[in-house]
C-alpha positions as a printed NumPy array, in Angstrom:
array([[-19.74 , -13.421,  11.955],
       [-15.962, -13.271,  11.33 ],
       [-14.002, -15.213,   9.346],
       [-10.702, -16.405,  11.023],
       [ -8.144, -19.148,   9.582],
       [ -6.244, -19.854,  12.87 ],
       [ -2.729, -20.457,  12.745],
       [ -2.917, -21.789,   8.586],
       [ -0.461, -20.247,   6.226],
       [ -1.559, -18.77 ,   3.17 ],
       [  1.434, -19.217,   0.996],
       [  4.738, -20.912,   1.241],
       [  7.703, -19.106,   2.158],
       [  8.701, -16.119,   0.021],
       [ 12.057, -16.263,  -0.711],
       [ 13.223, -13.431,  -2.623],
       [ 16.842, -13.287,  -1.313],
       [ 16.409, -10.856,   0.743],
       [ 19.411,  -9.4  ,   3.362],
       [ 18.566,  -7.243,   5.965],
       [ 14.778,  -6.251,   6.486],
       [ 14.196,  -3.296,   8.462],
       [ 10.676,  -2.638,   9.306],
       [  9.657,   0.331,  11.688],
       [ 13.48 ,  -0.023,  12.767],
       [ 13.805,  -3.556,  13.918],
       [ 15.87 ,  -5.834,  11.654],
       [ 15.623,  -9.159,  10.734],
       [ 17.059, -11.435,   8.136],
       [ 16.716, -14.589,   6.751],
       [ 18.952, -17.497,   7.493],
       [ 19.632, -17.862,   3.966],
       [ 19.152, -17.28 ,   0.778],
       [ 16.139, -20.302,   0.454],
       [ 14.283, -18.987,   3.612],
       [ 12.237, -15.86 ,   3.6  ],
       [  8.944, -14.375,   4.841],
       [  5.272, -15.802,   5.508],
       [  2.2  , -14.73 ,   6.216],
       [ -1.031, -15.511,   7.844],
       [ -4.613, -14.327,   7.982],
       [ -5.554, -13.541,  11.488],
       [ -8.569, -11.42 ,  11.621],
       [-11.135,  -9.224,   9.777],
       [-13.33 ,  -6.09 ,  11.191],
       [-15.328,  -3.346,   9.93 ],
       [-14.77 ,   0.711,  10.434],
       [-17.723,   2.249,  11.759],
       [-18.274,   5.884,  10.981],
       [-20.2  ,   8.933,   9.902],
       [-22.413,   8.627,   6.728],
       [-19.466,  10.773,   4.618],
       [-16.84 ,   8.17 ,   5.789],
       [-16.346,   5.815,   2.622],
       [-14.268,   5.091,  -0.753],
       [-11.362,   4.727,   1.398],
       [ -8.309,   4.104,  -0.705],
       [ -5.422,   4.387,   1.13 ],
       [ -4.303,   3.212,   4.83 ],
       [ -1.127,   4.32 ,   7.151],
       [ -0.214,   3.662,  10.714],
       [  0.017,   6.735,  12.465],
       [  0.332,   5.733,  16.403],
       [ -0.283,   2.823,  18.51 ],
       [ -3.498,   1.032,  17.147],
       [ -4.271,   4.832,  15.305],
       [ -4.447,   5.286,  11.494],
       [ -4.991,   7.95 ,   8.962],
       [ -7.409,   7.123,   5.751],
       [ -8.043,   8.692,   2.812],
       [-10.84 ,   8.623,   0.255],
       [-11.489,   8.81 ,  -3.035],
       [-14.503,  10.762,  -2.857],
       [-14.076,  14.141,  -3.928],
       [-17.423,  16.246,  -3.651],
       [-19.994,  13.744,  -3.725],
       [-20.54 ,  12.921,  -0.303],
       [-17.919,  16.479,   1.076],
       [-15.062,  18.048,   0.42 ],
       [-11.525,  16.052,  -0.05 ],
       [-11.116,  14.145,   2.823],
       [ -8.608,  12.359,   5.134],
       [ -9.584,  10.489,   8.314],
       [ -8.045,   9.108,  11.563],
       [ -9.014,   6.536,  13.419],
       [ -8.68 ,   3.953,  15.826],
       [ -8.669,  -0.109,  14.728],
       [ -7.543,  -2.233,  17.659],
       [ -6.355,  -5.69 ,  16.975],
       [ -4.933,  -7.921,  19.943],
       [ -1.466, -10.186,  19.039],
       [ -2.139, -12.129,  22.096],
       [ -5.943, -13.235,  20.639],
       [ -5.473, -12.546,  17.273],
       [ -8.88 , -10.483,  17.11 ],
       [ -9.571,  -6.853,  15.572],
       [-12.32 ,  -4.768,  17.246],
       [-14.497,  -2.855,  14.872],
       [-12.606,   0.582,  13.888],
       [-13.87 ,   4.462,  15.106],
       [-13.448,   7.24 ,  13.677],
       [-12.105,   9.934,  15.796],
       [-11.08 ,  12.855,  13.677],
       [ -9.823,  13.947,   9.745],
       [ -9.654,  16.851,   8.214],
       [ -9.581,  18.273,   4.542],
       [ -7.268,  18.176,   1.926],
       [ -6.475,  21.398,  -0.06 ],
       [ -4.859,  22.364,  -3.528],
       [ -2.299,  24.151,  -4.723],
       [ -2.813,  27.7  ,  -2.882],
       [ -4.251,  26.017,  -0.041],
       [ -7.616,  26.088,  -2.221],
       [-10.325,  24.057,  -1.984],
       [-10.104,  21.173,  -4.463],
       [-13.073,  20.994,  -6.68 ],
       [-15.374,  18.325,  -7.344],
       [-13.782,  15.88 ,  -9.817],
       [-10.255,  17.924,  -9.218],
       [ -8.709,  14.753,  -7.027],
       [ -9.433,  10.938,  -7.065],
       [ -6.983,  10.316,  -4.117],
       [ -5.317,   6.798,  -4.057],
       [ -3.139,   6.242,  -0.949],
       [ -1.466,   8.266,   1.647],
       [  1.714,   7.76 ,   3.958],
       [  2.59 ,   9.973,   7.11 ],
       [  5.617,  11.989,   6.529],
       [  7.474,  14.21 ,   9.134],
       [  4.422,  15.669,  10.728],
       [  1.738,  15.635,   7.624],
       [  1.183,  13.577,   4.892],
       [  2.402,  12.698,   1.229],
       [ -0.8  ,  11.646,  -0.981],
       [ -1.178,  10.484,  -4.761],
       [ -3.861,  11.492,  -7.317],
       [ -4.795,   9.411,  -9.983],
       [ -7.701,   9.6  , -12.467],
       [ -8.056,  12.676, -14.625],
       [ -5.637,  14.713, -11.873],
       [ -2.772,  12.836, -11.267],
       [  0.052,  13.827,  -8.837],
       [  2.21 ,  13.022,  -5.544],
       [  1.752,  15.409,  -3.106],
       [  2.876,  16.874,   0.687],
       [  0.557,  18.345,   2.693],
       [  0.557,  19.362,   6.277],
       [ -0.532,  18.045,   8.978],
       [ -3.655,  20.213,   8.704],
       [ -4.21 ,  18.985,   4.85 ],
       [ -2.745,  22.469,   4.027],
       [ -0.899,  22.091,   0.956],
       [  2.98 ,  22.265,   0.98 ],
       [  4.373,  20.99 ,  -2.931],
       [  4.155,  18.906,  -5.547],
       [  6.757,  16.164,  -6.139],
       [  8.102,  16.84 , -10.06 ],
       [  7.362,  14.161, -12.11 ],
       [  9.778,  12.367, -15.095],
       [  8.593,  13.682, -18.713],
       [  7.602,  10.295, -19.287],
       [  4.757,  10.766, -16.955],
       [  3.153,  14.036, -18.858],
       [ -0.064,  12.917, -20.153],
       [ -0.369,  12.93 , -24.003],
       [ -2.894,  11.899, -26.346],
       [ -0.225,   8.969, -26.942],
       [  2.214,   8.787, -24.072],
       [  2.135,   9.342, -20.027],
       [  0.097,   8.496, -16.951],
       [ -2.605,   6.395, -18.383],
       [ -6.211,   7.211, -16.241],
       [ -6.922,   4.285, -14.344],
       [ -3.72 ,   2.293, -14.524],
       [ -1.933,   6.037, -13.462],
       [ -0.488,   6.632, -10.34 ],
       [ -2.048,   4.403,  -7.558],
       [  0.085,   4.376,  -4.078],
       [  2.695,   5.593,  -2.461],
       [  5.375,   4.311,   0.03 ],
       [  7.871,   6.421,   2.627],
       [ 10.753,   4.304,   3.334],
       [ 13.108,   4.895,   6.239],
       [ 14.593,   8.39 ,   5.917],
       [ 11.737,  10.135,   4.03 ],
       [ 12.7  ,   8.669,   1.115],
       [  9.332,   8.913,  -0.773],
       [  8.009,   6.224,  -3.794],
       [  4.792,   6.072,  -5.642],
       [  3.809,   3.064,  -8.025],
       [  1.563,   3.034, -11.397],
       [ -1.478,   0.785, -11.325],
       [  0.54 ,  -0.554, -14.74 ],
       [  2.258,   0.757, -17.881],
       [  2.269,   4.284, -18.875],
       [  0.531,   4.836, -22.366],
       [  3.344,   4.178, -24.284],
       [  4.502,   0.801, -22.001],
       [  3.32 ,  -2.674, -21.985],
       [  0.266,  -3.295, -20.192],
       [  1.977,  -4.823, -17.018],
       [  5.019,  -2.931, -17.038],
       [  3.872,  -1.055, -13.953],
       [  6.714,   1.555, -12.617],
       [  8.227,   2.329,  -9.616],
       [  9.357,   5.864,  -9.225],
       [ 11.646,   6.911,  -6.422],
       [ 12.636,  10.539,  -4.94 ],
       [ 15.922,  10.1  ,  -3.865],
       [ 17.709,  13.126,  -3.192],
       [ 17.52 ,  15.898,  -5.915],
       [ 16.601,  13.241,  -8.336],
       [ 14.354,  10.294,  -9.166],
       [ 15.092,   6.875,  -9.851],
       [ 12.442,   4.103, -11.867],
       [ 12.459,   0.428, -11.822],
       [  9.748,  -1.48 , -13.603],
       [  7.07 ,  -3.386, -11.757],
       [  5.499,  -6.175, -13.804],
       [  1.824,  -6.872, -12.503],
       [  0.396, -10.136, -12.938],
       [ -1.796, -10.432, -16.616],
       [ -5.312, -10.436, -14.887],
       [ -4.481,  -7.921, -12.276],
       [ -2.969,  -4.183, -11.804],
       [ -1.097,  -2.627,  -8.407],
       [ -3.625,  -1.21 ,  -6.148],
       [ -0.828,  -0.141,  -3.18 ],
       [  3.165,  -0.055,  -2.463],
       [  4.447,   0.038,   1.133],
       [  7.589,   0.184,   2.451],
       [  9.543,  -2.495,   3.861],
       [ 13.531,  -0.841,   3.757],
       [ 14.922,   1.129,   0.926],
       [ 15.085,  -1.433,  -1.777],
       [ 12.256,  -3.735,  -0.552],
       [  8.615,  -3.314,  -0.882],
       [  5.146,  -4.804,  -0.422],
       [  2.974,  -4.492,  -3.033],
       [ -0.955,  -5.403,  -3.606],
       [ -2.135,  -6.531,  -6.86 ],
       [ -6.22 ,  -6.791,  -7.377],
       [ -8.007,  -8.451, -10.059],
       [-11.785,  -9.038, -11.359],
       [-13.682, -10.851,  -8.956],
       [-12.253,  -9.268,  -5.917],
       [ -9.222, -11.656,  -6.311],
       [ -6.417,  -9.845,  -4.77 ],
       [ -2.362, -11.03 ,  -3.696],
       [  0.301,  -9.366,  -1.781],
       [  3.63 ,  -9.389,  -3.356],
       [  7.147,  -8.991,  -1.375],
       [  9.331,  -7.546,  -4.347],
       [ 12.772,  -6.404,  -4.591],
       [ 14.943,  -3.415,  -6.378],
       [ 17.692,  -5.544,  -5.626],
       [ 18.792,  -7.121,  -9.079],
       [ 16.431,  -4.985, -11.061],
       [ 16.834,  -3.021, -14.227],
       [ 17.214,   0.802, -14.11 ],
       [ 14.776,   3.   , -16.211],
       [ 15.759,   6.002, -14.707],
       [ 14.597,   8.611, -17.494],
       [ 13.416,   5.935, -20.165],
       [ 10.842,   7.208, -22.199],
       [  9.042,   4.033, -23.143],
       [  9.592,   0.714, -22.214],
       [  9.697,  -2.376, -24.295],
       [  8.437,  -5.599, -21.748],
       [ 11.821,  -6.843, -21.809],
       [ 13.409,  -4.828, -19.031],
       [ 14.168,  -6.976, -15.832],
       [ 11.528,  -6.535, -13.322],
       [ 11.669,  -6.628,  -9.69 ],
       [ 11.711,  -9.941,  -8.768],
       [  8.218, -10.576,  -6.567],
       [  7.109, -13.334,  -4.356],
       [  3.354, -14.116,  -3.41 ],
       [  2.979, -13.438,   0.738],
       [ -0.933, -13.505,   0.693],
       [ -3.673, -14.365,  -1.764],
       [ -7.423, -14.052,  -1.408],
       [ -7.766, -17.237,  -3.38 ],
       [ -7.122, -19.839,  -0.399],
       [ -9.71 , -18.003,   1.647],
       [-13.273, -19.142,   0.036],
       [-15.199, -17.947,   2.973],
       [-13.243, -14.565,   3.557],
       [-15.388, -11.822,   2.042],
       [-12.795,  -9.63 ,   1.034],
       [-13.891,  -6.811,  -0.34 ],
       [-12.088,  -4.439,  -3.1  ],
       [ -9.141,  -4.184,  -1.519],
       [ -7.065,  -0.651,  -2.217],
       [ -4.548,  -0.102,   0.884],
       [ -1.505,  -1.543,   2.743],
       [ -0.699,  -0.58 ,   6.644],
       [  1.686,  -1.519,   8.951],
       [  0.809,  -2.286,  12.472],
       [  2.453,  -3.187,  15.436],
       [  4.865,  -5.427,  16.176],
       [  3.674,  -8.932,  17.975],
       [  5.627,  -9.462,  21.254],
       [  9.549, -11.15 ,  20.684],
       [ 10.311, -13.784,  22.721],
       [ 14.071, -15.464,  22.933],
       [ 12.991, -19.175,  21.031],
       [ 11.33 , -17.486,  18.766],
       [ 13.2  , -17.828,  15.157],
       [ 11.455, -14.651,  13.518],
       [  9.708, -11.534,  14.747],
       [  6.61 , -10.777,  13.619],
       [  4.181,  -7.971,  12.465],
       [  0.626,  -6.822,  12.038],
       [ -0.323,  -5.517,   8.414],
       [ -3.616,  -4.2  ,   7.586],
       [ -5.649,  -3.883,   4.583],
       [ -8.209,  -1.727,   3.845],
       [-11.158,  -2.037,   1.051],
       [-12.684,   0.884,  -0.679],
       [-16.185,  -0.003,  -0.536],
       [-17.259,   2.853,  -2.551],
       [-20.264,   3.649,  -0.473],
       [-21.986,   0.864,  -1.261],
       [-20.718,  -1.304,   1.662],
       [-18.917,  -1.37 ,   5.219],
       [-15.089,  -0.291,   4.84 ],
       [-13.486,  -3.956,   5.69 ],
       [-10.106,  -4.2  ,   7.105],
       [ -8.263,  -7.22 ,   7.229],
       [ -5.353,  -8.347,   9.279],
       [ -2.559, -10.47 ,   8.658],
       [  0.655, -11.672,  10.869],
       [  3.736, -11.226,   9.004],
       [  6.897, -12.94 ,  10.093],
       [ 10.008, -12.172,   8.922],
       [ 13.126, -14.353,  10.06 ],
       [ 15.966, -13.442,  12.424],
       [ 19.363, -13.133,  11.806]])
């Protein structure tokens, strides 16, 4: 039986200031500064698929109800792995019909090589152009664009800060976890939180922009790490934070007013953050079960109407179940105000 909390808002408004959001290319702002964005749970459904389909990590919207997935599972059940498929979910009755799979494909190394088992523990995926940029974490860590095919293209370069050390860099499990594509390719991928040499929660943001990179640091709550980023504009993001217990919150955070780290080899906790307001928390919902949830989707847009003070939009979330349950995916409605 599904779960459904019709019409009840999870959180108050988020007000984070923002200016102009631009999702998928239709703008919105708030009215002012004290107003902002709110969500609601609307529906949760299952993906259906073949017995190698699970340990999905990482979720993006490819077409009209369509969606490419990626799992973490590297050898154990096949080969690396992406997979499309269909999850329908209806604005007008707020219900999501169980997901198929229809296709996928493999993922390749440098060389266009098979990846070995153990090589990869993929973490998230975004479309970009006409393939796909993916991160690694675990023992192999990297942010990569393939093809559409899962052929590999090139490796982003990543800041010496990241080189793994006995004492300093991308730190296993909190290492890199998700990835975002903001409007005009403009590629980011997030740490789960601090590199080795960082404070715990001092998650970072790292941004290809143009020959360069820029950094801003991400501070995760103290019982949780980042589990996925997603775009919202250039400077604004979504971001999902998971704890222990399955305890999980969606975060609407800002690069607006936040220190640069561009290049810092170590921070000390005392950098300004990007400021972050709770959208959606797990907590509220005692009868969802939610799963481990790992990635953030954007879906469509619900239908605009002239009254109508904000527009709205479908965002998915996806749970890695790591074979050892049904791949949930839950949907929210998230309005964001007008002009």
């Amino acid at each position: 039986m599904r779960f459904r909390l019709w019409g009840a808002a999870l959180v108050s408004a988020c007000a984070v200031g923002l200016s102009v959001v631009s999702v998928g290319g239709v703008s919105a702002a708030p009215a002012s500064p004290s107003s902002g964005v709110t969500s609601f749970y609307r529906d949760s459904t299952t993906i259906s698929g073949l017995p190698t389909f699970g340990g999905i990590s990482g979720i993006d919207r490819t077409g009209n109800g369509t969606f490419a997935l990626i799992s973490t599972d590297v050898g154990r059940f096949g080969p690396a792995r992406y997979y499309n498929a269909t999850i329908p979910f209806s604005s007008t009755t707020g219900v999501a019909s169980e997901g198929r799979i229809t296709g996928g494909g493999t993922v390749l190394g440098p060389g266009n090589l098979p990846i070995l088992p153990g090589g990869a523990q993929f973490e998230g995926l975004r479309r970009l152009g006409g393939g796909y940029v993916v991160v690694g974490g675990g023992n192999q860590q990297f942010v990569r664009v393939v093809g559409g095919l899962g052929n590999h293209l090139r490796d982003l370069p990543l800041p010496a800060a990241y080189r793994s050390t006995a004492k300093s860099g991308l730190n296993g499990q909190r290492g890199l976890t998700g990835v975002a594509v903001a409007p005009g390719d403009r590629v980011s991928a997030i740490t789960a939180g601090g590199l080795k040499q960082d404070p715990r929660t001092s998650a970072r943001l790292l941004t290809w922009a143009g020959r360069g990179t820029s950094e801003h640091v991400y501070r995760t709550d103290g019982d949780k790490v980042a589990a996925d980023v997603l775009a919202v504009n250039n400077t604004d993001y979504l971001v999902l934070e998971r704890g222990k217990g399955r305890t999980s919150r969606i975060y609407w955070t800002t690069t607006r007013g936040a220190q640069s780290v561009t290049g810092k080899q170590k921070l000390s906790g005392r950098e300004a953050a990007m400021p972050k307001k709770s959208i959606f928390s797990t907590e509220p919902l005692t009868g969802l079960v939610a799963g481990n949830m790992s990635g953030l989707a954007w879906g469509n847009w619900f239908p605009d109407h002239p009254w109508m003070t904000y527009r709205a939009r479908a965002l998915y979330i996806v749970t890695n179940d790591a074979f050892s349950g049904p791949t949930r995916v839950h949907v929210l409605e998230v309005r964001l105000p007008k002009r």
